PDB file of C-alpha atoms in Angstrom:
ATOM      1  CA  UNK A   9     117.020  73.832  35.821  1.00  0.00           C
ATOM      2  CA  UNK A  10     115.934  77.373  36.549  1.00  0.00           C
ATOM      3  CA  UNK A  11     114.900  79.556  33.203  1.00  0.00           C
ATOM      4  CA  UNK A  12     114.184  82.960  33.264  1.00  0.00           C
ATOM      5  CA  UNK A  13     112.868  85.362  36.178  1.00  0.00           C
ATOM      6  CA  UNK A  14     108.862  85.729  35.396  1.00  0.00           C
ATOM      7  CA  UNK A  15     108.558  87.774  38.291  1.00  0.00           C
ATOM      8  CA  UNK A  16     109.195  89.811  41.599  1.00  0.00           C
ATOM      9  CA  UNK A  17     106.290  89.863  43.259  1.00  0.00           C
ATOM     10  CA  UNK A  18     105.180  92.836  46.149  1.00  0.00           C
ATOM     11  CA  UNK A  19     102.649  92.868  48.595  1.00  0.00           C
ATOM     12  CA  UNK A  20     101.033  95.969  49.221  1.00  0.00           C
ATOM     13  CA  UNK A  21      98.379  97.332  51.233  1.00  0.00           C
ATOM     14  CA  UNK A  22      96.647  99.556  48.645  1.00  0.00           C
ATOM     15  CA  UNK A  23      96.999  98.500  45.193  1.00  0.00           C
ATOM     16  CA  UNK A  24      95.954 102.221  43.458  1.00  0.00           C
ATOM     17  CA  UNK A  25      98.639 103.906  45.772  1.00  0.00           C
ATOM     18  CA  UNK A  26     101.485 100.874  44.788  1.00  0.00           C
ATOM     19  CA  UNK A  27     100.310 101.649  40.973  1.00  0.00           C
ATOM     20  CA  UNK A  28     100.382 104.839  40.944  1.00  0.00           C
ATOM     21  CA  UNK A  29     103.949 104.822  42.619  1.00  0.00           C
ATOM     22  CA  UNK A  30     105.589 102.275  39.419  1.00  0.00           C
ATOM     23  CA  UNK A  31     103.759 104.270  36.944  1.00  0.00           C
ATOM     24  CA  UNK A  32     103.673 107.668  38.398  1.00  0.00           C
ATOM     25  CA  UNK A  33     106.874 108.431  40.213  1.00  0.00           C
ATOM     26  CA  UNK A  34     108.674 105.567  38.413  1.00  0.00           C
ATOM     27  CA  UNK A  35     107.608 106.050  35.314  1.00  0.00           C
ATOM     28  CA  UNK A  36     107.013 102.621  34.267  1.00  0.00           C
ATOM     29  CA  UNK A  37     104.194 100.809  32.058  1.00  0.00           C
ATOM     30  CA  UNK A  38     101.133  98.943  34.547  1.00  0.00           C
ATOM     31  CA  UNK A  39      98.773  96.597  33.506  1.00  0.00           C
ATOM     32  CA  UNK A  40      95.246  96.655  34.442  1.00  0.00           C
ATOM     33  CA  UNK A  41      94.155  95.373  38.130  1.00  0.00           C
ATOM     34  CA  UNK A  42      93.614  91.564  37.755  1.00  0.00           C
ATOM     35  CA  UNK A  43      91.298  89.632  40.622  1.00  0.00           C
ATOM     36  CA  UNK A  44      92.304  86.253  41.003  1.00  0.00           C
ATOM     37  CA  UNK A  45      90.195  84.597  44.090  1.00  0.00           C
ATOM     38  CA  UNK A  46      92.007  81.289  43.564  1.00  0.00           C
ATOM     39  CA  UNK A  47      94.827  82.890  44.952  1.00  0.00           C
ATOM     40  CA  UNK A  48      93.303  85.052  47.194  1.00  0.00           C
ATOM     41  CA  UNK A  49      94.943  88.369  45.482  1.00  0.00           C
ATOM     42  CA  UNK A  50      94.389  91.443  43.350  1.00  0.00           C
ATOM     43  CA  UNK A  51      97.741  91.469  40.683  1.00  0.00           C
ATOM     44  CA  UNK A  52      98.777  94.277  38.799  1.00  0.00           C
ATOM     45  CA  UNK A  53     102.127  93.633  36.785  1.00  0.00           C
ATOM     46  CA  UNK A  54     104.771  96.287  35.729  1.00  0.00           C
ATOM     47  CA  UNK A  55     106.089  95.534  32.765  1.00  0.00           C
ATOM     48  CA  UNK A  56     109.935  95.983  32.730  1.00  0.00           C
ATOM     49  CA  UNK A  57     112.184  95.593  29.600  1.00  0.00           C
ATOM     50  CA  UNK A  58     113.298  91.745  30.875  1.00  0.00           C
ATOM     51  CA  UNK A  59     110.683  90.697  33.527  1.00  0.00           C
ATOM     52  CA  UNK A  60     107.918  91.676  35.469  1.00  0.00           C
ATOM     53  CA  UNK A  61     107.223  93.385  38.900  1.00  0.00           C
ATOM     54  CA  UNK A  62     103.427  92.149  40.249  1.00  0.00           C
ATOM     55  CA  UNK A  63     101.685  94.028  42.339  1.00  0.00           C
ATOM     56  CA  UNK A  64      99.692  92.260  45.113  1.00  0.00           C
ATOM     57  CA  UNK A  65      96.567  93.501  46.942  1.00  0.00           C
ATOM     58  CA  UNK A  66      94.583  91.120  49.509  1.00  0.00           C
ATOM     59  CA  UNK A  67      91.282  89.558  48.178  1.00  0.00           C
ATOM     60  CA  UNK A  68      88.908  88.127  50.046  1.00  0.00           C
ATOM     61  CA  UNK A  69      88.983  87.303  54.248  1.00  0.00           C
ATOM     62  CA  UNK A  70      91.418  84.717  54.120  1.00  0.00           C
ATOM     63  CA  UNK A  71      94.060  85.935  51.333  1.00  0.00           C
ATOM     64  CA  UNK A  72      97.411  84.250  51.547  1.00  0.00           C
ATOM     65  CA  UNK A  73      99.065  87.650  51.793  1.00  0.00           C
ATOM     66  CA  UNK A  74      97.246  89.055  54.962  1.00  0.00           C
ATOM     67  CA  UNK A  75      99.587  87.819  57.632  1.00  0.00           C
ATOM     68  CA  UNK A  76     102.288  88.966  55.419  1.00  0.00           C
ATOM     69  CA  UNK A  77     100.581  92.743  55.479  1.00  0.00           C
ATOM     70  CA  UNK A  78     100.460  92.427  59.061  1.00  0.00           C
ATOM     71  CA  UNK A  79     103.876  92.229  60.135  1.00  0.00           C
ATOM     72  CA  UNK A  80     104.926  94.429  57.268  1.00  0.00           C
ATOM     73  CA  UNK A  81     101.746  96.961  56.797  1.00  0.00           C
ATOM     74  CA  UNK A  82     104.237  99.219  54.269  1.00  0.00           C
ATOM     75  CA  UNK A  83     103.857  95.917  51.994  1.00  0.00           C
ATOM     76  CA  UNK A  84     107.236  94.403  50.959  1.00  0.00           C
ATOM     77  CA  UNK A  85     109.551  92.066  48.710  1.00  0.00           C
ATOM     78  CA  UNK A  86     106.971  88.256  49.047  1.00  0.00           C
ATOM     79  CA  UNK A  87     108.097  86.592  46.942  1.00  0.00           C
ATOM     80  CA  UNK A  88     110.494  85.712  43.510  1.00  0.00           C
ATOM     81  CA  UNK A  89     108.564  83.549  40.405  1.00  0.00           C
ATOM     82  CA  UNK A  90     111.249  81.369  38.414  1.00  0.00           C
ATOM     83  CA  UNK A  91     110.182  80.081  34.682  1.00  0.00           C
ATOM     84  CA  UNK A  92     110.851  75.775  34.335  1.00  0.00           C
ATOM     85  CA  UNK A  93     110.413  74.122  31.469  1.00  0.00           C
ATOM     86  CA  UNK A  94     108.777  70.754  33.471  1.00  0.00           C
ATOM     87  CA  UNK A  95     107.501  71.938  36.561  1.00  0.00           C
ATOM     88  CA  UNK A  96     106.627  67.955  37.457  1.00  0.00           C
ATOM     89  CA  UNK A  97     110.252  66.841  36.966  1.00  0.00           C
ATOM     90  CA  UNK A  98     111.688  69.760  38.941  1.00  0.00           C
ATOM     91  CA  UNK A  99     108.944  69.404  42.041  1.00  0.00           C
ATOM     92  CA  UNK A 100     110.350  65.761  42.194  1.00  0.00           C
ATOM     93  CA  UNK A 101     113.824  66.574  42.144  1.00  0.00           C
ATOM     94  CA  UNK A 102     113.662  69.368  44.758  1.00  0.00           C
ATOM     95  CA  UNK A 103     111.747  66.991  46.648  1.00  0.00           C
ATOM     96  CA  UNK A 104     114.406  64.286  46.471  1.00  0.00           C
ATOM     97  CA  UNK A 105     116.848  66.603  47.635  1.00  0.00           C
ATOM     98  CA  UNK A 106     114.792  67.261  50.875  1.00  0.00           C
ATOM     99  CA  UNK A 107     113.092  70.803  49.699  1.00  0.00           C
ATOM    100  CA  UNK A 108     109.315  71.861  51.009  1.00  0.00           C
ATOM    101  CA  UNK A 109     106.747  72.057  48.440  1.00  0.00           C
ATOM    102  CA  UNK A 110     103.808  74.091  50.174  1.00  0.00           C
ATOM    103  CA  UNK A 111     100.008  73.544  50.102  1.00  0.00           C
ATOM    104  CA  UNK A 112      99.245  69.700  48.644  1.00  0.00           C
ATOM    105  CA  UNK A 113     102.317  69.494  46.099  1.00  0.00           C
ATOM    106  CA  UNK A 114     100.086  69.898  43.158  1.00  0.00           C
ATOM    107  CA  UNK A 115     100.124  72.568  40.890  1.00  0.00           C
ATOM    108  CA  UNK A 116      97.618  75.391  41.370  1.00  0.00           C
ATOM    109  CA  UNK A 117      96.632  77.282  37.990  1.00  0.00           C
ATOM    110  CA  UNK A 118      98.820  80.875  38.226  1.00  0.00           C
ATOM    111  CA  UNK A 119      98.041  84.537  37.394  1.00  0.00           C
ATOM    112  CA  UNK A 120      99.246  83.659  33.294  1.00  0.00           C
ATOM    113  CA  UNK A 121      97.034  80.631  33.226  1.00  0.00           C
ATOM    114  CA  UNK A 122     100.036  78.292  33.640  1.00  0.00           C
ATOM    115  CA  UNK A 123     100.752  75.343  36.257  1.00  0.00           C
ATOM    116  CA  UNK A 124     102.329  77.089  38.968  1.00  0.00           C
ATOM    117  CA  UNK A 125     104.044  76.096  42.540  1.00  0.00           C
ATOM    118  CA  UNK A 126     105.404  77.408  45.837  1.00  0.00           C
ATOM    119  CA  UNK A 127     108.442  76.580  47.758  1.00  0.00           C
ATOM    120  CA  UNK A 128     108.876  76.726  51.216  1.00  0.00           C
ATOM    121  CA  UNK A 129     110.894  79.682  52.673  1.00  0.00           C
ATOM    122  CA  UNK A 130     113.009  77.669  54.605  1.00  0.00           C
ATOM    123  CA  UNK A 131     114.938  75.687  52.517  1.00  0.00           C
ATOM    124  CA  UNK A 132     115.427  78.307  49.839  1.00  0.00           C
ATOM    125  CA  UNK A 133     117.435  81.073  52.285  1.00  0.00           C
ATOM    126  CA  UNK A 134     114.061  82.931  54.049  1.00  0.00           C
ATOM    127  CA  UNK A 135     112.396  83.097  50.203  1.00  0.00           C
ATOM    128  CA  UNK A 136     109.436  82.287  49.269  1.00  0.00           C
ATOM    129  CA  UNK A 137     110.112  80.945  45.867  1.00  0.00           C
ATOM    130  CA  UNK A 138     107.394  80.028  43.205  1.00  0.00           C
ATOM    131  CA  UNK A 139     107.916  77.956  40.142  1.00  0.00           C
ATOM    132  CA  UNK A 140     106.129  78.479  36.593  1.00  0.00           C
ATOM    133  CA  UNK A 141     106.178  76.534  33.869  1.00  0.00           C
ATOM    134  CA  UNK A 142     105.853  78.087  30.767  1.00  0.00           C
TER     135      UNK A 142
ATOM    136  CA  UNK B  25     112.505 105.977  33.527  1.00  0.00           C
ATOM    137  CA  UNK B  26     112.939 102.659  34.837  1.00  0.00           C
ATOM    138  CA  UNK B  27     115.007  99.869  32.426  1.00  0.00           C
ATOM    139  CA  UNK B  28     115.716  96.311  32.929  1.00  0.00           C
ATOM    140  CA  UNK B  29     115.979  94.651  36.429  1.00  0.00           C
ATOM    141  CA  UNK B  30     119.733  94.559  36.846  1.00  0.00           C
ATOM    142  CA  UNK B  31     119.229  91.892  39.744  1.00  0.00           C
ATOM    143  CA  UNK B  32     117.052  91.165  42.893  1.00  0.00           C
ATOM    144  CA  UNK B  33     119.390  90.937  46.384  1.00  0.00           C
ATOM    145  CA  UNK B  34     118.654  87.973  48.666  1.00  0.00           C
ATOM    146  CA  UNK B  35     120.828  88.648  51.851  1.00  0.00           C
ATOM    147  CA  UNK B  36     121.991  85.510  53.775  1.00  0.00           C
ATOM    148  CA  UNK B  37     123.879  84.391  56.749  1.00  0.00           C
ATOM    149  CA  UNK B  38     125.764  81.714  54.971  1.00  0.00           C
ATOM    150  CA  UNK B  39     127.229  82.647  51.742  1.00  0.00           C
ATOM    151  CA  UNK B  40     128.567  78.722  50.870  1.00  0.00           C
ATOM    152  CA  UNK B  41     125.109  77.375  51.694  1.00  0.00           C
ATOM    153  CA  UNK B  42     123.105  79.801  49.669  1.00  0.00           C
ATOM    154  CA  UNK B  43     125.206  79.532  46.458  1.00  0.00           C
ATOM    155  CA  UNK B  44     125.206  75.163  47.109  1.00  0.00           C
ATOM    156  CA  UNK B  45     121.234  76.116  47.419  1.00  0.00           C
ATOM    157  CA  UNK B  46     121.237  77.924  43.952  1.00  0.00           C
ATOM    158  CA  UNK B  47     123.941  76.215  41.910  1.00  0.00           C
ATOM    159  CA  UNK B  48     123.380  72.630  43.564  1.00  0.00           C
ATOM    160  CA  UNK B  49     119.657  72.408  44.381  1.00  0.00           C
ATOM    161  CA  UNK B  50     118.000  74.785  41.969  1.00  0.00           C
ATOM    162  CA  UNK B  51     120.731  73.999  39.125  1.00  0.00           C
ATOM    163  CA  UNK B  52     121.606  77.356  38.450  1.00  0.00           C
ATOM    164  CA  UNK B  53     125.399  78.938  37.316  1.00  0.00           C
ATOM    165  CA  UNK B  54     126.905  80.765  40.061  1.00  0.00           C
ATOM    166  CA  UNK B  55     129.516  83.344  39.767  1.00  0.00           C
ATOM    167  CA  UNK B  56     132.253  83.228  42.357  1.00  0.00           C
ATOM    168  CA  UNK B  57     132.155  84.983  45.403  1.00  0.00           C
ATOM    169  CA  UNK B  58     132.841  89.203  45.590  1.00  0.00           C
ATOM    170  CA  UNK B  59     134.403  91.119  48.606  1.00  0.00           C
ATOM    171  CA  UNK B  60     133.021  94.845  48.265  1.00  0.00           C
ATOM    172  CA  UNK B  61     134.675  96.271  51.497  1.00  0.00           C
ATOM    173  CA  UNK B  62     132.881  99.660  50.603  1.00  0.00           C
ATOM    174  CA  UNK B  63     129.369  98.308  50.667  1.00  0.00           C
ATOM    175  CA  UNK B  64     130.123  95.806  53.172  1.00  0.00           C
ATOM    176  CA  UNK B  65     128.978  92.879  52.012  1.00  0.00           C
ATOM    177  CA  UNK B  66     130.417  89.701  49.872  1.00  0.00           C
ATOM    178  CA  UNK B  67     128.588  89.167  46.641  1.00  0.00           C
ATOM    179  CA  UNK B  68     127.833  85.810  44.401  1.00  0.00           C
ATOM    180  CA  UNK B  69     125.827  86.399  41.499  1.00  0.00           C
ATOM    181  CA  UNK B  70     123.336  83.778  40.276  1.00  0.00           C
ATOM    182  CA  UNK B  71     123.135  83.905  36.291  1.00  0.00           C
ATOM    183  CA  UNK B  72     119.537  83.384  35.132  1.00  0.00           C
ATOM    184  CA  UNK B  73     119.199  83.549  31.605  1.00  0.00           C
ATOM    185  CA  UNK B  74     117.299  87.557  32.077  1.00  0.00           C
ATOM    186  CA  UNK B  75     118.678  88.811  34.898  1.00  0.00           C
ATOM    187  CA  UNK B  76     120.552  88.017  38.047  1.00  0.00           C
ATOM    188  CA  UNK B  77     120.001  87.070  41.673  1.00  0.00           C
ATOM    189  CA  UNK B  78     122.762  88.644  44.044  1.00  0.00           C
ATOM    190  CA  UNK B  79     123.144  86.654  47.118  1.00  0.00           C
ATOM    191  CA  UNK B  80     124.741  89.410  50.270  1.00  0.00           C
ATOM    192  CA  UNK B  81     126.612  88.288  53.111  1.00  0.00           C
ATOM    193  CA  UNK B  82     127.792  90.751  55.886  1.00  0.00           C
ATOM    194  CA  UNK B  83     131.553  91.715  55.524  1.00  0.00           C
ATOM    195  CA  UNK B  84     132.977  93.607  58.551  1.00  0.00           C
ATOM    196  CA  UNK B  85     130.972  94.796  61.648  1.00  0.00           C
ATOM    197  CA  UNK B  86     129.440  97.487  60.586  1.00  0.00           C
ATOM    198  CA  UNK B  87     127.680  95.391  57.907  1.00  0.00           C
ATOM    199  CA  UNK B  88     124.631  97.082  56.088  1.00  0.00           C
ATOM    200  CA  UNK B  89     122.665  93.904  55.890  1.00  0.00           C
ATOM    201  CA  UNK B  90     123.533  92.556  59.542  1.00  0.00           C
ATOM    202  CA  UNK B  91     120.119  94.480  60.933  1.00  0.00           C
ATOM    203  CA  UNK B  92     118.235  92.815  58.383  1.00  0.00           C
ATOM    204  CA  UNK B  93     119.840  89.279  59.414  1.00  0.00           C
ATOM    205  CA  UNK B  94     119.059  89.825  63.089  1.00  0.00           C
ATOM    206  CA  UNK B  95     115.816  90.501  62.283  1.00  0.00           C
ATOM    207  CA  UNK B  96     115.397  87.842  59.315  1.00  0.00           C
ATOM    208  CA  UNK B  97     118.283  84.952  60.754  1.00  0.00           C
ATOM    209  CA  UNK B  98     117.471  82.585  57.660  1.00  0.00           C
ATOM    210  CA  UNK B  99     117.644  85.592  54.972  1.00  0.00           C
ATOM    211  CA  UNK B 100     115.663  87.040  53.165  1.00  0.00           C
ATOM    212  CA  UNK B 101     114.505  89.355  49.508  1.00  0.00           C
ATOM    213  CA  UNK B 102     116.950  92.809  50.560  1.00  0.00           C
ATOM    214  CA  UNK B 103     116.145  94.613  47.409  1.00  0.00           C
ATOM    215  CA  UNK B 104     115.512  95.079  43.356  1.00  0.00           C
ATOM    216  CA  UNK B 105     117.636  96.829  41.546  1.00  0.00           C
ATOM    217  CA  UNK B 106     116.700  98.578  38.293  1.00  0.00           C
ATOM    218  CA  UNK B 107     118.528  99.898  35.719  1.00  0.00           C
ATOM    219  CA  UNK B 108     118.613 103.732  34.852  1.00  0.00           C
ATOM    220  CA  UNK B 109     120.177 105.997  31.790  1.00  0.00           C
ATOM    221  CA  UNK B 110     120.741 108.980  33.535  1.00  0.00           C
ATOM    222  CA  UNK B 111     121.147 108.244  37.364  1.00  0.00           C
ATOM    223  CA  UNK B 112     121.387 112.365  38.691  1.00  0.00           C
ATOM    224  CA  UNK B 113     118.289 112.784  36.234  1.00  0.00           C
ATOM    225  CA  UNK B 114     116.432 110.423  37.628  1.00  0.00           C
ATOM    226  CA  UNK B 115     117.566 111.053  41.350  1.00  0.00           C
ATOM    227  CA  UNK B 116     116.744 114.739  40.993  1.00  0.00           C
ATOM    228  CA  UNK B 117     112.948 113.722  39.379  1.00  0.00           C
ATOM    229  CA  UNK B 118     112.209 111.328  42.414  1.00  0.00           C
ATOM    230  CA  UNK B 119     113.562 113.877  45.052  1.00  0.00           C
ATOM    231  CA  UNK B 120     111.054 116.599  43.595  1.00  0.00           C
ATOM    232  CA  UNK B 121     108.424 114.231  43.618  1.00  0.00           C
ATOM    233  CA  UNK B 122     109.207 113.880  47.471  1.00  0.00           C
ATOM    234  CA  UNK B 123     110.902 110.479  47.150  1.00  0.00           C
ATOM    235  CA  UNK B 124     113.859 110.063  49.519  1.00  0.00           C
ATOM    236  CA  UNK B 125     117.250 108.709  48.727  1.00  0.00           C
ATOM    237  CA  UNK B 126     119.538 106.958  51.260  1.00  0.00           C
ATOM    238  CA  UNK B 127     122.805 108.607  52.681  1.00  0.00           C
ATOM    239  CA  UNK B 128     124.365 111.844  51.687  1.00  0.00           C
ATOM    240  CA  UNK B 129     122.432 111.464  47.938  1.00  0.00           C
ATOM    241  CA  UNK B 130     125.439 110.974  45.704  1.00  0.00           C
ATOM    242  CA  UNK B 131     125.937 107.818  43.579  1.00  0.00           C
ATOM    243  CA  UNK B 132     128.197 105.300  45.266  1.00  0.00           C
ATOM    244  CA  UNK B 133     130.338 102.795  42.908  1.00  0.00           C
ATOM    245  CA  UNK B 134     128.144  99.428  43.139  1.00  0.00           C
ATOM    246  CA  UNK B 135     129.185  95.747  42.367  1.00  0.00           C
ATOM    247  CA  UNK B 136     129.706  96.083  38.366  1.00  0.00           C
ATOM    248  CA  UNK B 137     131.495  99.557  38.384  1.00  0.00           C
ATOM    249  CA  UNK B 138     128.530 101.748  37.633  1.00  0.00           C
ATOM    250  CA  UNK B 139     126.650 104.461  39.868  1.00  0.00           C
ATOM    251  CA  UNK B 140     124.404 103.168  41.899  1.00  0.00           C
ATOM    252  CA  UNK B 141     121.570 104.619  44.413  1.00  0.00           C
ATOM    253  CA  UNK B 142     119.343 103.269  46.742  1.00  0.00           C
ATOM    254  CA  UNK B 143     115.733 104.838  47.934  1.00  0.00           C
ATOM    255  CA  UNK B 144     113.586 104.888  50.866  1.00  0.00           C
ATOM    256  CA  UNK B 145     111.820 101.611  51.359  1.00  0.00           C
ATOM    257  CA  UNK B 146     109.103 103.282  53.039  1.00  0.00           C
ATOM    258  CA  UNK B 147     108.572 105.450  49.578  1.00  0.00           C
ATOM    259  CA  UNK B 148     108.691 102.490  47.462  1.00  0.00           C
ATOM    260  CA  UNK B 149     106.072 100.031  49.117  1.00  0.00           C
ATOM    261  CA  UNK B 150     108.299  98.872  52.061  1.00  0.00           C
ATOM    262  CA  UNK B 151     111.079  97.694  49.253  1.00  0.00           C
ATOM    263  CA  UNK B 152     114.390  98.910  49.061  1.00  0.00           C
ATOM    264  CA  UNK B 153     114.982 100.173  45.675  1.00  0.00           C
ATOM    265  CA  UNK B 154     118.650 100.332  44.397  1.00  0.00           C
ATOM    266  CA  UNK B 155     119.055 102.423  41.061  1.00  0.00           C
ATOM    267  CA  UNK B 156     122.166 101.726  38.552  1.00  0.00           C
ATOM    268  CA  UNK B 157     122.618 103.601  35.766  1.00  0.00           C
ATOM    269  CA  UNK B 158     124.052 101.431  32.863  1.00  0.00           C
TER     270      UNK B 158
END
């Protein structure tokens, strides 16, 4: 059911300083700063050889990632994007089985343009988990 | 400098639950459970078609991942691992850029064999980062 790893996404408190650490000191390639205010986030993505590492900065007053900041104002792992080929199928099975999908159980449109979902922490071992079908 | 994403750690309290999560609820292949007495923790890799998912449970009392379980009791993302060349190269480039590498600086042997470091979350964004050189 679960494809590929699209992502690991980090929150961070200051997206030039969390660039300038993967390009910089890590030597790896960064994309451009992205604004999505869907979402509530700034992205940046580090392109590795096999996946991606996004960078997230808060946007806006009432970003998604703000409470997240606060308890953890270094920034930190948030949370880990797995590819599906049918996102609708695999919502409905996870919900059959008694898993938490967050927000209204819809799709929301993610940072690739692509029907995207979250999971809730709790049933997937303290990790939020977000689902992309591509 | 930095290659592939050899795997992303989730540690957990449960290591039976966490692989039924992944292998039964998710649908993913799970490898079978890993003691590594010298890292203190037991290890089940989850397969994903680009990289893996390493689920930790504490082994012994002095457990590296038991403060992060009191803290986090349901789990919880414990680090990214990428994958090096040259691990001393690398080690020696991040420690004159000021970075800081965790306990006495030498490469340990990690789950698959090869030299592995780990870095100062509070250098790296508040993640842990775990270097292997492959």
């Amino acid at each position: 059911m679960l494809g590929k790893v699209n992502h690991i996404a980090i929150a961070v408190p200051d997206l030039a300083t969390a660039t300038a650490t993967y390009r910089d000191t890590l030597g790896a390639t960064v994309s451009a700063p992205q604004a999505l205010p869907e979402h509530g986030v700034t992205v940046v993505f580090v392109e590795l050889p096999n996946t991606k590492v996004e960078l997230l900065e808060p946007l806006g007053a009432a970003s998604p990632i703000a409470a997240f900041l606060e308890k953890s104002p270094a920034g930190g792992m948030h949370h880990i994007c797995y590819e599906v080929d049918d996102i609708l199928a695999v919502r409905d099975r996870l919900v059959a089985s008694g898993a938490r999908v967050l927000g209204d159980g819809n799709p929301k449109t993610g940072a690739h343009g692509k029907p995207v979902l979250f999971l809730h922490p709790k049933d997937f071992l303290g990790t939020l988990v977000e689902l992309e079908e591509v």
